[in-house]
């Protein structure tokens, strides 16, 4: 069993001094893909850049889980990715599309090989592998990443696979982006 995810949010008291505003699990946690699916720990999001900094507001409210950051904003999440057991690879295409639509990203799903979960978002994503190892799958090949590695994902079509026999945990900071003309999206 993976270590619990803890979120510590700081703020300011009435005199402007720094304080711990929240300390506990993230408010939103969901498993995508059934019991053997990926666990999303939604840590925080912002709705603008620069992000407003005030005394004590909380995270901007969101219903459910969204793959993408808010337009003009950011998102940080931690994913727990269990070892692949063949379940996702066996899903029909319509079921995979339904999984992505459930997190507001049906449009991001790529067509076909090399992996059924290939997707592309109009974001810059910083991925930091916290434990275990994953395979980053791109159109042109695969790269093994392990604890301590940092991935800078620049709007490319990709998927993640855990081909080990242990859980992998990765943190992502997603930043809203815009494709260069001609690079296209989807």
mmCIF file of C-alpha atoms in Angstrom:
data_model
loop_
_atom_site.group_PDB
_atom_site.id
_atom_site.type_symbol
_atom_site.label_atom_id
_atom_site.label_comp_id
_atom_site.label_asym_id
_atom_site.label_seq_id
_atom_site.Cartn_x
_atom_site.Cartn_y
_atom_site.Cartn_z
ATOM 1 C CA UNK A 1 0.000 0.000 0.000
ATOM 2 C CA UNK A 2 1.336 3.426 -0.965
ATOM 3 C CA UNK A 3 2.091 6.034 1.661
ATOM 4 C CA UNK A 4 -0.786 8.461 2.194
ATOM 5 C CA UNK A 5 -0.584 11.732 0.284
ATOM 6 C CA UNK A 6 -0.500 14.798 2.524
ATOM 7 C CA UNK A 7 -1.271 18.349 1.388
ATOM 8 C CA UNK A 8 -0.031 21.292 3.458
ATOM 9 C CA UNK A 9 -1.401 24.678 2.368
ATOM 10 C CA UNK A 10 0.026 27.884 3.769
ATOM 11 C CA UNK A 11 -1.683 31.237 4.083
ATOM 12 C CA UNK A 12 -1.585 34.438 6.125
ATOM 13 C CA UNK A 13 -3.177 35.448 9.376
ATOM 14 C CA UNK A 14 -4.882 38.817 9.943
ATOM 15 C CA UNK A 15 -1.467 40.445 10.563
ATOM 16 C CA UNK A 16 0.024 39.021 7.360
ATOM 17 C CA UNK A 17 2.159 36.413 9.155
ATOM 18 C CA UNK A 18 2.587 33.030 7.493
ATOM 19 C CA UNK A 19 0.503 30.143 8.838
ATOM 20 C CA UNK A 20 -0.487 26.593 7.956
ATOM 21 C CA UNK A 21 -4.003 26.942 6.594
ATOM 22 C CA UNK A 22 -4.668 23.256 5.809
ATOM 23 C CA UNK A 23 -2.876 20.017 6.663
ATOM 24 C CA UNK A 24 -4.269 16.679 5.564
ATOM 25 C CA UNK A 25 -5.169 14.623 2.526
ATOM 26 C CA UNK A 26 -6.090 16.383 -0.709
ATOM 27 C CA UNK A 27 -9.790 17.191 -1.003
ATOM 28 C CA UNK A 28 -10.230 15.255 -4.261
ATOM 29 C CA UNK A 29 -8.967 11.723 -4.871
ATOM 30 C CA UNK A 30 -10.330 9.424 -7.582
ATOM 31 C CA UNK A 31 -9.389 6.151 -9.236
ATOM 32 C CA UNK A 32 -9.619 6.120 -13.009
ATOM 33 C CA UNK A 33 -10.008 2.761 -14.726
ATOM 34 C CA UNK A 34 -11.496 0.595 -11.991
ATOM 35 C CA UNK A 35 -9.885 -1.053 -8.984
ATOM 36 C CA UNK A 36 -6.576 -1.613 -10.779
ATOM 37 C CA UNK A 37 -6.552 1.889 -12.269
ATOM 38 C CA UNK A 38 -4.547 5.017 -11.657
ATOM 39 C CA UNK A 39 -5.266 7.000 -8.498
ATOM 40 C CA UNK A 40 -5.456 10.774 -8.996
ATOM 41 C CA UNK A 41 -4.580 12.893 -5.939
ATOM 42 C CA UNK A 42 -5.627 16.416 -6.934
ATOM 43 C CA UNK A 43 -3.390 18.735 -4.918
ATOM 44 C CA UNK A 44 -4.197 22.277 -6.110
ATOM 45 C CA UNK A 45 -5.102 24.387 -9.129
ATOM 46 C CA UNK A 46 -4.819 28.024 -10.085
ATOM 47 C CA UNK A 47 -7.020 29.942 -12.518
ATOM 48 C CA UNK A 48 -4.667 32.712 -13.685
ATOM 49 C CA UNK A 49 -1.039 33.679 -14.190
ATOM 50 C CA UNK A 50 0.152 35.416 -12.224
ATOM 51 C CA UNK A 51 -1.861 33.555 -9.592
ATOM 52 C CA UNK A 52 -3.564 35.760 -7.011
ATOM 53 C CA UNK A 53 -2.096 35.470 -3.520
ATOM 54 C CA UNK A 54 -4.430 36.486 -0.727
ATOM 55 C CA UNK A 55 -4.678 35.880 3.010
ATOM 56 C CA UNK A 56 -6.715 32.717 3.298
ATOM 57 C CA UNK A 57 -8.763 31.611 0.312
ATOM 58 C CA UNK A 58 -8.755 27.941 -0.503
ATOM 59 C CA UNK A 59 -8.225 26.073 -3.707
ATOM 60 C CA UNK A 60 -10.585 27.209 -6.464
ATOM 61 C CA UNK A 61 -13.543 24.803 -6.455
ATOM 62 C CA UNK A 62 -13.799 22.152 -9.137
ATOM 63 C CA UNK A 63 -16.269 19.352 -9.620
ATOM 64 C CA UNK A 64 -14.575 15.970 -9.992
ATOM 65 C CA UNK A 65 -11.274 15.372 -11.753
ATOM 66 C CA UNK A 66 -10.080 17.219 -14.847
ATOM 67 C CA UNK A 67 -7.050 16.058 -16.818
ATOM 68 C CA UNK A 68 -6.222 19.583 -17.981
ATOM 69 C CA UNK A 69 -5.362 22.655 -15.935
ATOM 70 C CA UNK A 70 -7.826 25.545 -16.061
ATOM 71 C CA UNK A 71 -7.340 27.877 -19.067
ATOM 72 C CA UNK A 72 -4.551 30.288 -18.155
ATOM 73 C CA UNK A 73 -3.863 28.313 -14.964
ATOM 74 C CA UNK A 74 -1.971 25.429 -13.441
ATOM 75 C CA UNK A 75 -2.630 22.115 -11.740
ATOM 76 C CA UNK A 76 -0.543 19.901 -9.481
ATOM 77 C CA UNK A 77 -1.466 16.279 -8.941
ATOM 78 C CA UNK A 78 0.110 13.063 -7.775
ATOM 79 C CA UNK A 79 -0.645 9.839 -9.606
ATOM 80 C CA UNK A 80 -0.286 6.360 -8.154
ATOM 81 C CA UNK A 81 0.093 4.015 -11.116
ATOM 82 C CA UNK A 82 -0.136 0.314 -10.278
ATOM 83 C CA UNK A 83 1.673 -2.362 -12.270
ATOM 84 C CA UNK A 84 0.015 -3.053 -15.627
ATOM 85 C CA UNK A 85 -2.166 -6.115 -15.360
ATOM 86 C CA UNK A 86 -3.471 -6.094 -18.938
ATOM 87 C CA UNK A 87 -6.872 -4.658 -17.944
ATOM 88 C CA UNK A 88 -6.485 -1.324 -19.746
ATOM 89 C CA UNK A 89 -4.944 -2.872 -22.860
ATOM 90 C CA UNK A 90 -7.965 -5.188 -23.095
ATOM 91 C CA UNK A 91 -10.537 -2.376 -22.936
ATOM 92 C CA UNK A 92 -12.462 -1.631 -26.119
ATOM 93 C CA UNK A 93 -11.714 1.757 -27.684
ATOM 94 C CA UNK A 94 -15.134 3.068 -26.623
ATOM 95 C CA UNK A 95 -14.339 2.318 -22.958
ATOM 96 C CA UNK A 96 -10.966 4.080 -23.176
ATOM 97 C CA UNK A 97 -12.679 7.102 -24.745
ATOM 98 C CA UNK A 98 -15.242 7.070 -21.923
ATOM 99 C CA UNK A 99 -12.401 7.141 -19.334
ATOM 100 C CA UNK A 100 -10.897 10.224 -20.978
ATOM 101 C CA UNK A 101 -14.296 11.888 -21.370
ATOM 102 C CA UNK A 102 -14.905 11.357 -17.631
ATOM 103 C CA UNK A 103 -11.954 13.679 -16.945
ATOM 104 C CA UNK A 104 -12.895 16.210 -19.618
ATOM 105 C CA UNK A 105 -10.295 15.073 -22.136
ATOM 106 C CA UNK A 106 -12.004 12.895 -24.729
ATOM 107 C CA UNK A 107 -10.559 15.222 -27.388
ATOM 108 C CA UNK A 108 -6.996 14.511 -26.183
ATOM 109 C CA UNK A 109 -7.063 10.787 -26.910
ATOM 110 C CA UNK A 110 -4.811 9.854 -29.831
ATOM 111 C CA UNK A 111 -5.784 7.273 -32.424
ATOM 112 C CA UNK A 112 -4.255 3.825 -32.215
ATOM 113 C CA UNK A 113 -0.748 2.582 -31.512
ATOM 114 C CA UNK A 114 1.695 2.524 -29.913
ATOM 115 C CA UNK A 115 -0.424 2.432 -26.706
ATOM 116 C CA UNK A 116 -4.195 2.480 -26.074
ATOM 117 C CA UNK A 117 -3.881 5.412 -23.605
ATOM 118 C CA UNK A 118 -1.869 7.698 -25.912
ATOM 119 C CA UNK A 119 -3.035 11.272 -25.499
ATOM 120 C CA UNK A 120 -1.914 14.817 -26.219
ATOM 121 C CA UNK A 121 -2.745 17.980 -24.330
ATOM 122 C CA UNK A 122 -2.027 21.643 -25.025
ATOM 123 C CA UNK A 123 0.068 21.920 -21.865
ATOM 124 C CA UNK A 124 3.584 21.942 -20.516
ATOM 125 C CA UNK A 125 3.785 19.198 -17.882
ATOM 126 C CA UNK A 126 6.597 18.768 -15.378
ATOM 127 C CA UNK A 127 6.636 15.165 -14.168
ATOM 128 C CA UNK A 128 8.735 14.165 -11.153
ATOM 129 C CA UNK A 129 8.994 10.439 -10.461
ATOM 130 C CA UNK A 130 8.713 10.032 -6.695
ATOM 131 C CA UNK A 131 8.926 6.235 -6.429
ATOM 132 C CA UNK A 132 9.093 3.210 -8.669
ATOM 133 C CA UNK A 133 9.594 3.287 -12.405
ATOM 134 C CA UNK A 134 7.481 3.996 -15.455
ATOM 135 C CA UNK A 135 7.865 3.771 -19.192
ATOM 136 C CA UNK A 136 7.204 7.008 -21.059
ATOM 137 C CA UNK A 137 5.766 5.991 -24.434
ATOM 138 C CA UNK A 138 6.053 8.465 -27.318
ATOM 139 C CA UNK A 139 5.274 8.181 -31.024
ATOM 140 C CA UNK A 140 8.948 7.509 -31.699
ATOM 141 C CA UNK A 141 9.919 5.158 -28.883
ATOM 142 C CA UNK A 142 10.020 4.532 -25.157
ATOM 143 C CA UNK A 143 12.096 5.808 -22.240
ATOM 144 C CA UNK A 144 12.361 4.220 -18.802
ATOM 145 C CA UNK A 145 12.103 6.760 -15.961
ATOM 146 C CA UNK A 146 12.640 6.100 -12.270
ATOM 147 C CA UNK A 147 12.595 7.807 -8.879
ATOM 148 C CA UNK A 148 14.307 11.188 -9.049
ATOM 149 C CA UNK A 149 13.882 11.642 -12.810
ATOM 150 C CA UNK A 150 12.151 14.790 -14.103
ATOM 151 C CA UNK A 151 10.226 14.808 -17.378
ATOM 152 C CA UNK A 152 9.370 18.023 -19.238
ATOM 153 C CA UNK A 153 6.400 17.075 -21.416
ATOM 154 C CA UNK A 154 5.860 19.707 -24.130
ATOM 155 C CA UNK A 155 2.468 19.008 -25.656
ATOM 156 C CA UNK A 156 3.553 15.690 -27.163
ATOM 157 C CA UNK A 157 1.464 12.588 -27.693
ATOM 158 C CA UNK A 158 2.335 10.162 -24.903
ATOM 159 C CA UNK A 159 1.246 7.392 -22.561
ATOM 160 C CA UNK A 160 2.585 5.912 -19.329
ATOM 161 C CA UNK A 161 3.074 2.216 -18.560
ATOM 162 C CA UNK A 162 4.125 0.573 -15.319
ATOM 163 C CA UNK A 163 5.827 -2.634 -16.425
ATOM 164 C CA UNK A 164 7.370 -3.300 -13.026
ATOM 165 C CA UNK A 165 5.874 -5.334 -10.206
ATOM 166 C CA UNK A 166 5.576 -2.346 -7.826
ATOM 167 C CA UNK A 167 3.480 0.802 -7.570
ATOM 168 C CA UNK A 168 4.882 3.941 -9.196
ATOM 169 C CA UNK A 169 4.161 7.440 -7.914
ATOM 170 C CA UNK A 170 4.681 10.537 -10.039
ATOM 171 C CA UNK A 171 3.900 14.192 -9.372
ATOM 172 C CA UNK A 172 2.799 16.423 -12.244
ATOM 173 C CA UNK A 173 2.636 20.191 -12.521
ATOM 174 C CA UNK A 174 0.500 21.047 -15.554
ATOM 175 C CA UNK A 175 0.629 24.511 -17.100
ATOM 176 C CA UNK A 176 -1.869 25.704 -19.690
ATOM 177 C CA UNK A 177 -0.141 26.239 -23.041
ATOM 178 C CA UNK A 178 -0.749 27.083 -26.679
ATOM 179 C CA UNK A 179 0.436 25.092 -29.692
ATOM 180 C CA UNK A 180 2.583 26.882 -32.234
ATOM 181 C CA UNK A 181 0.716 27.474 -35.475
ATOM 182 C CA UNK A 182 0.917 24.363 -37.627
ATOM 183 C CA UNK A 183 1.697 22.054 -34.699
ATOM 184 C CA UNK A 184 -2.006 21.440 -34.154
ATOM 185 C CA UNK A 185 -3.763 19.843 -31.275
ATOM 186 C CA UNK A 186 -5.850 16.854 -30.426
#
